[in-house]
XYZ file of N, CA and C in Angstrom:
453
model
N -16.067 7.568 -1.044
C -15.537 6.521 -2.700
C -14.277 8.236 -2.422
N -14.142 8.985 -1.640
C -12.649 10.218 -2.325
C -12.135 9.216 -1.565
N -12.086 8.920 -0.125
C -11.826 7.900 0.516
C -10.467 6.443 0.535
N -11.586 6.398 -0.569
C -10.863 4.849 -1.402
C -9.919 5.323 -2.521
N -10.258 6.678 -3.391
C -9.350 6.982 -4.167
C -8.165 7.088 -4.099
N -8.056 8.201 -2.704
C -6.423 9.137 -1.817
C -5.613 6.840 -1.388
N -6.864 6.308 -0.623
C -6.149 4.733 -0.492
C -5.182 4.826 -1.957
N -5.982 4.786 -2.915
C -5.616 4.021 -3.734
C -4.430 4.527 -4.295
N -4.583 5.475 -3.919
C -2.739 6.235 -4.747
C -1.783 6.076 -3.908
N -1.951 5.612 -2.458
C -0.660 5.747 -2.361
C -0.038 3.924 -1.554
N -1.494 3.250 -2.087
C -0.861 2.318 -2.248
C 0.502 1.676 -3.238
N 0.965 0.979 -2.383
C 3.042 0.552 -3.426
C 1.754 -0.464 -4.530
N 2.866 0.213 -5.672
C 2.559 -0.776 -6.801
C 3.481 -1.715 -7.148
N 4.996 -1.300 -6.747
C 6.205 -1.785 -6.668
C 6.711 -2.057 -5.661
N 6.850 -3.350 -5.368
C 8.107 -3.491 -3.911
C 8.960 -4.293 -3.806
N 9.891 -4.439 -2.975
C 10.905 -4.827 -3.597
C 11.547 -5.183 -2.033
N 11.416 -7.040 -1.964
C 11.548 -7.005 -0.155
C 12.778 -7.733 -0.092
N 13.918 -7.250 0.409
C 15.144 -8.620 0.590
C 15.810 -9.181 -0.281
N 15.536 -8.543 -1.060
C 16.790 -9.135 -2.804
C 17.682 -8.808 -2.732
N 18.626 -9.506 -2.989
C 19.815 -10.044 -3.459
C 20.146 -10.699 -4.219
N 21.062 -10.318 -5.333
C 21.281 -11.065 -6.834
C 22.723 -11.235 -7.054
N 23.254 -12.172 -6.965
C 24.681 -12.310 -6.743
C 24.703 -13.725 -8.127
N 26.121 -13.009 -8.883
C 26.682 -13.669 -10.203
C 28.090 -13.900 -9.911
N 28.279 -15.115 -10.522
C 29.528 -15.929 -9.460
C 30.376 -15.664 -8.977
N 29.775 -15.451 -8.014
C 30.461 -15.906 -6.369
C 30.177 -14.158 -6.061
N 29.545 -13.092 -7.096
C 29.768 -11.383 -7.033
C 28.800 -10.908 -6.698
N 28.525 -10.439 -5.547
C 26.815 -9.766 -4.813
C 26.794 -8.454 -5.546
N 26.272 -8.358 -6.290
C 25.659 -7.111 -7.335
C 24.855 -6.272 -6.920
N 23.700 -7.331 -5.693
C 22.627 -6.094 -5.575
C 22.294 -6.682 -3.689
N 22.007 -6.688 -2.759
C 22.989 -6.626 -1.402
C 21.590 -6.406 -0.679
N 20.647 -6.980 -0.171
C 19.532 -6.873 0.622
C 18.555 -5.957 0.174
N 18.204 -5.645 -0.806
C 17.472 -4.036 -1.533
C 16.105 -4.270 -1.116
N 15.341 -3.391 -0.097
C 14.121 -3.092 0.005
C 13.939 -2.041 -0.615
N 12.908 -1.538 -1.094
C 12.360 -0.663 -1.796
C 10.932 -0.949 -2.469
N 9.890 0.560 -2.078
C 8.471 0.370 -2.301
C 8.154 1.852 -3.110
N 7.750 1.270 -3.714
C 7.608 2.915 -5.046
C 5.524 2.848 -4.853
N 5.209 4.070 -4.716
C 3.426 4.194 -4.546
C 3.540 4.525 -5.415
N 1.692 4.864 -6.216
C 1.305 4.795 -7.045
C 1.666 6.290 -7.196
N 1.539 7.304 -8.241
C 1.958 8.844 -8.396
C 3.089 9.290 -8.342
N 3.877 8.006 -7.618
C 5.128 9.184 -7.468
C 6.509 8.745 -8.607
N 7.558 9.808 -9.095
C 8.257 9.770 -9.984
C 9.816 8.897 -8.835
N 10.529 7.726 -9.356
C 11.649 7.683 -8.729
C 12.710 7.493 -10.112
N 13.460 7.611 -9.296
C 14.976 7.968 -9.814
C 16.593 6.786 -9.316
N 16.642 5.956 -9.960
C 17.853 5.122 -9.233
C 19.770 5.736 -9.985
N 20.292 7.046 -8.653
C 21.264 6.980 -8.616
C 22.169 6.423 -8.819
N 23.472 6.209 -9.473
C 24.545 5.655 -9.027
C 25.437 5.247 -9.953
N 26.626 4.782 -9.011
C 27.715 5.017 -10.341
C 27.545 2.913 -11.302
N 28.646 3.192 -12.131
C 28.790 1.874 -12.843
C 29.046 0.770 -12.483
N 27.696 -0.175 -12.251
C 28.382 -1.126 -11.955
C 27.828 -1.859 -10.805
N 26.792 -0.500 -9.766
C 25.952 -0.488 -8.175
C 24.957 -1.479 -8.120
N 24.057 -1.844 -9.366
C 23.139 -2.590 -9.707
C 21.838 -2.334 -9.876
N 21.767 -0.912 -10.487
C 20.637 -0.202 -10.965
C 20.168 -1.002 -12.516
N 20.933 -1.211 -12.538
C 20.021 -2.005 -14.109
C 19.856 -3.826 -13.760
N 20.414 -3.855 -12.685
C 20.047 -5.896 -12.499
C 18.952 -5.610 -12.131
N 18.658 -4.278 -10.830
C 17.410 -4.038 -10.079
C 16.431 -3.724 -11.000
N 16.486 -3.039 -12.284
C 15.262 -3.005 -13.129
C 14.905 -4.517 -13.981
N 16.230 -4.921 -13.444
C 16.056 -5.739 -14.627
C 14.997 -7.262 -14.275
N 15.412 -7.530 -12.920
C 14.382 -8.049 -11.640
C 12.760 -7.317 -11.728
N 12.643 -6.169 -11.681
C 11.828 -6.399 -11.431
C 10.451 -6.744 -12.548
N 11.972 -6.346 -14.175
C 10.640 -6.498 -15.532
C 11.092 -8.423 -15.279
N 11.441 -8.431 -14.452
C 11.879 -10.882 -15.207
C 12.771 -11.112 -15.198
N 14.018 -10.230 -16.226
C 14.638 -10.574 -17.224
C 15.720 -11.320 -16.160
N 15.828 -11.476 -14.994
C 17.177 -11.758 -14.021
C 15.277 -12.148 -12.572
N 16.647 -12.943 -12.423
C 15.732 -13.758 -11.113
C 16.172 -13.383 -9.852
N 15.842 -13.006 -8.737
C 17.012 -12.829 -7.659
C 17.227 -13.929 -6.762
N 18.032 -13.619 -6.621
C 19.019 -14.973 -5.636
C 18.174 -15.295 -4.282
N 18.576 -14.208 -4.030
C 16.913 -14.247 -2.979
C 16.266 -13.144 -2.510
N 14.917 -13.033 -2.038
C 14.245 -11.926 -1.378
C 12.994 -12.094 -2.700
N 12.295 -11.154 -2.340
C 11.009 -11.147 -3.311
C 10.795 -9.841 -4.009
N 9.300 -9.920 -4.869
C 9.615 -8.566 -5.792
C 7.608 -8.838 -5.918
N 7.020 -7.344 -5.686
C 6.221 -7.664 -6.087
C 4.868 -6.787 -6.446
N 4.438 -6.922 -7.901
C 3.529 -5.830 -8.694
C 2.435 -5.394 -8.055
N 1.936 -4.216 -7.424
C -0.365 -4.899 -7.223
C -0.143 -5.752 -5.956
N 0.718 -5.372 -5.301
C 0.837 -6.621 -3.372
C 0.537 -8.240 -3.902
N 1.057 -8.503 -5.487
C 1.354 -9.608 -5.774
C 2.895 -10.389 -6.249
N 3.178 -11.050 -6.008
C 4.007 -11.205 -5.637
C 4.631 -12.480 -7.105
N 5.504 -11.474 -7.726
C 5.676 -11.283 -8.871
C 7.140 -12.366 -9.279
N 7.876 -12.519 -8.423
C 9.464 -13.212 -8.174
C 9.624 -13.839 -9.125
N 8.611 -15.164 -9.338
C 9.037 -15.971 -10.211
C 8.154 -16.206 -11.723
N 7.497 -15.432 -11.856
C 6.803 -14.574 -13.185
C 7.115 -14.633 -14.062
N 7.432 -15.028 -15.711
C 7.720 -14.531 -16.776
C 7.806 -13.634 -16.921
N 8.884 -12.588 -17.513
C 8.752 -11.719 -18.242
C 7.522 -10.899 -18.678
N 7.040 -12.208 -19.928
C 5.635 -11.698 -20.502
C 4.552 -11.181 -19.715
N 4.788 -11.690 -18.798
C 3.559 -12.524 -17.800
C 2.750 -10.861 -16.680
N 4.117 -9.968 -16.458
C 4.192 -8.743 -15.624
C 3.437 -8.053 -16.447
N 3.204 -6.887 -15.548
C 2.531 -5.360 -16.379
C 3.635 -4.119 -16.064
N 4.829 -4.625 -17.213
C 5.911 -3.603 -17.059
C 6.499 -3.440 -18.055
N 6.796 -2.628 -18.734
C 7.281 -2.112 -20.013
C 8.883 -1.903 -19.506
N 9.378 -1.976 -20.597
C 10.924 -1.309 -20.078
C 11.316 -0.701 -21.200
N 12.522 0.140 -21.151
C 12.995 0.736 -22.140
C 14.961 0.807 -21.985
N 15.539 0.527 -22.725
C 16.541 0.079 -22.456
C 17.660 1.682 -22.613
N 18.877 1.500 -21.677
C 19.692 2.323 -21.750
C 20.425 2.726 -22.973
N 20.371 1.144 -24.036
C 21.680 1.715 -25.259
C 19.982 1.830 -26.343
N 19.332 2.274 -26.250
C 18.666 3.072 -27.703
C 18.228 1.563 -28.103
N 17.371 0.337 -27.317
C 16.936 -0.711 -28.008
C 16.059 -0.168 -28.546
N 16.019 0.300 -29.571
C 14.479 0.857 -29.929
C 14.542 0.344 -31.128
N 13.174 0.632 -32.332
C 13.211 -0.325 -33.284
C 13.055 1.106 -34.361
N 14.289 0.380 -35.497
C 14.669 1.663 -36.109
C 13.975 1.817 -37.431
N 12.755 1.257 -37.670
C 11.587 1.698 -38.831
C 11.005 2.333 -38.410
N 10.300 2.390 -36.483
C 9.669 2.888 -36.123
C 10.277 4.435 -35.389
N 8.911 5.255 -35.602
C 9.350 7.061 -35.263
C 9.137 6.568 -33.823
N 9.375 7.531 -32.770
C 9.440 7.538 -31.591
C 7.656 7.220 -31.027
N 6.804 7.100 -31.588
C 6.037 7.784 -31.011
C 4.908 5.983 -31.528
N 5.498 5.527 -32.303
C 5.536 4.003 -32.307
C 6.695 3.126 -31.480
N 7.490 3.672 -30.956
C 8.009 2.883 -29.954
C 7.551 3.053 -29.127
N 6.804 4.404 -28.048
C 6.925 4.139 -27.046
C 5.573 3.458 -27.103
N 4.752 3.393 -27.975
C 3.101 2.883 -28.500
C 3.599 1.014 -28.506
N 4.374 0.805 -28.658
C 4.488 -0.244 -28.867
C 3.915 -1.052 -27.814
N 4.588 -1.463 -26.457
C 4.409 -1.684 -25.479
C 2.755 -1.889 -25.259
N 2.480 -0.984 -25.618
C 0.773 -0.815 -25.403
C 0.095 -1.769 -26.021
N 0.072 -1.633 -27.491
C 0.111 -2.184 -28.080
C -0.907 -3.846 -28.761
N 0.728 -4.246 -27.211
C 1.020 -5.646 -26.546
C -0.010 -6.289 -25.368
N -0.247 -5.238 -24.983
C -0.861 -5.411 -23.655
C -2.731 -5.589 -23.789
N -3.197 -6.362 -23.392
C -4.010 -6.733 -22.575
C -4.941 -6.386 -21.178
N -5.666 -5.558 -20.980
C -6.457 -4.654 -20.140
C -7.474 -5.420 -19.195
N -7.675 -5.664 -18.059
C -9.524 -6.388 -17.294
C -10.047 -5.249 -18.449
N -11.002 -6.459 -18.918
C -12.520 -5.928 -19.414
C -13.924 -6.301 -18.871
N -13.618 -6.787 -17.848
C -15.444 -7.406 -17.289
C -15.072 -9.515 -16.918
N -16.308 -9.663 -16.862
C -16.048 -10.888 -16.522
C -17.183 -11.772 -17.631
N -17.233 -12.579 -18.194
C -17.271 -13.580 -18.919
C -17.840 -14.809 -18.035
N -18.926 -15.370 -18.414
C -19.279 -16.932 -18.082
C -18.883 -18.129 -19.141
N -18.251 -19.087 -18.976
C -17.849 -20.121 -20.101
C -18.960 -21.117 -20.145
N -18.950 -22.025 -20.919
C -20.025 -22.771 -21.135
C -20.290 -23.700 -19.717
N -18.795 -24.195 -19.016
C -19.572 -24.296 -18.044
C -19.693 -23.925 -16.667
N -20.044 -22.798 -17.579
C -21.258 -22.122 -16.130
C -19.826 -21.197 -15.670
N -18.801 -20.924 -15.225
C -17.834 -20.658 -14.762
C -16.883 -19.347 -14.788
N -17.330 -18.081 -14.198
C -16.761 -16.851 -13.950
C -15.368 -16.846 -14.464
N -14.962 -16.238 -15.503
C -14.055 -15.488 -16.251
C -13.705 -14.224 -16.677
N -12.401 -13.678 -16.209
C -11.957 -12.218 -16.195
C -11.415 -12.207 -17.373
N -12.409 -11.377 -18.722
C -12.228 -11.161 -20.422
C -11.436 -9.985 -20.178
N -10.449 -10.305 -20.958
C -9.073 -8.630 -21.457
C -9.362 -7.986 -22.398
N -9.193 -7.198 -23.115
C -9.460 -6.212 -24.437
C -7.471 -6.251 -24.642
N -7.127 -5.652 -25.890
C -6.734 -4.943 -25.842
C -6.739 -3.045 -25.525
N -5.960 -1.819 -25.570
C -5.892 -0.470 -25.585
C -6.888 -0.250 -27.105
N -7.228 0.543 -27.158
C -7.794 1.260 -28.003
C -7.285 2.035 -28.386
N -6.902 2.686 -29.794
C -6.324 3.094 -30.396
C -6.323 4.692 -29.851
N -7.430 5.117 -29.306
C -7.395 6.883 -29.247
C -6.637 6.519 -27.358
N -6.718 5.515 -26.935
C -6.568 4.609 -25.208
C -4.957 5.382 -25.087
N -4.068 4.439 -26.671
C -2.979 4.015 -27.114
C -2.280 6.194 -26.901
N -3.048 6.932 -28.157
C -2.749 7.478 -28.254
C -2.352 9.427 -27.459
N -3.604 9.107 -26.354
C -3.708 8.817 -24.853
C -2.565 9.238 -23.924
N -2.242 8.064 -23.817
C -1.126 7.204 -23.094
C 0.621 7.800 -23.619
N 0.465 7.574 -24.803
C 1.836 7.661 -25.257
C 2.410 9.109 -25.329
N 0.813 10.245 -26.143
C 1.170 11.436 -25.364
C 1.332 12.397 -23.752
N 1.323 11.358 -23.296
C 1.163 11.893 -21.915
C 2.475 11.407 -21.333
N 2.590 10.230 -21.717
C 4.177 10.173 -21.778
C 5.355 10.951 -22.082
N 4.878 11.265 -23.256
C 5.904 12.440 -24.372
C 5.918 13.131 -23.242
N 5.076 14.173 -23.067
C 5.156 15.787 -22.622
C 5.400 15.486 -21.166
N 5.254 14.570 -20.375
C 6.035 14.282 -18.820
C 7.689 14.391 -19.506
N 7.768 13.860 -20.800
C 9.813 13.912 -20.783
C 10.099 15.119 -21.862
N 9.174 15.681 -22.283
C 9.552 16.958 -23.825
C 10.060 16.386 -24.008
């Protein structure tokens, strides 16, 4: 059991393979390769216009790579729309909800998420995966952990 947990911790949760993005003939991301493993804390640094935000937008699904592939948890999501990806985004320009406090801005995406809850058999006898929303207690724990991480 311990070996399984250790192996999962080092699995690649985000993988960018040979991703290029071209806007109007200008290459803004050129053959990018990146692997992020479970438990890693990663920061993208660079000057304005070097492709940091474009890369993040492609991972989130807001932009489509001109070429290359993006994997989340080993699943190719290159063509998957943003609302079907298990990714949350906090925009650089404070695109927050002004009527919500910090806690509720952070919790917003979690309140919309659906997580696996097991399987069920439908009327046709087919086994289907069942999803549920996070409980208020789960959201509270996740938000508090995230806020503590960034003080």
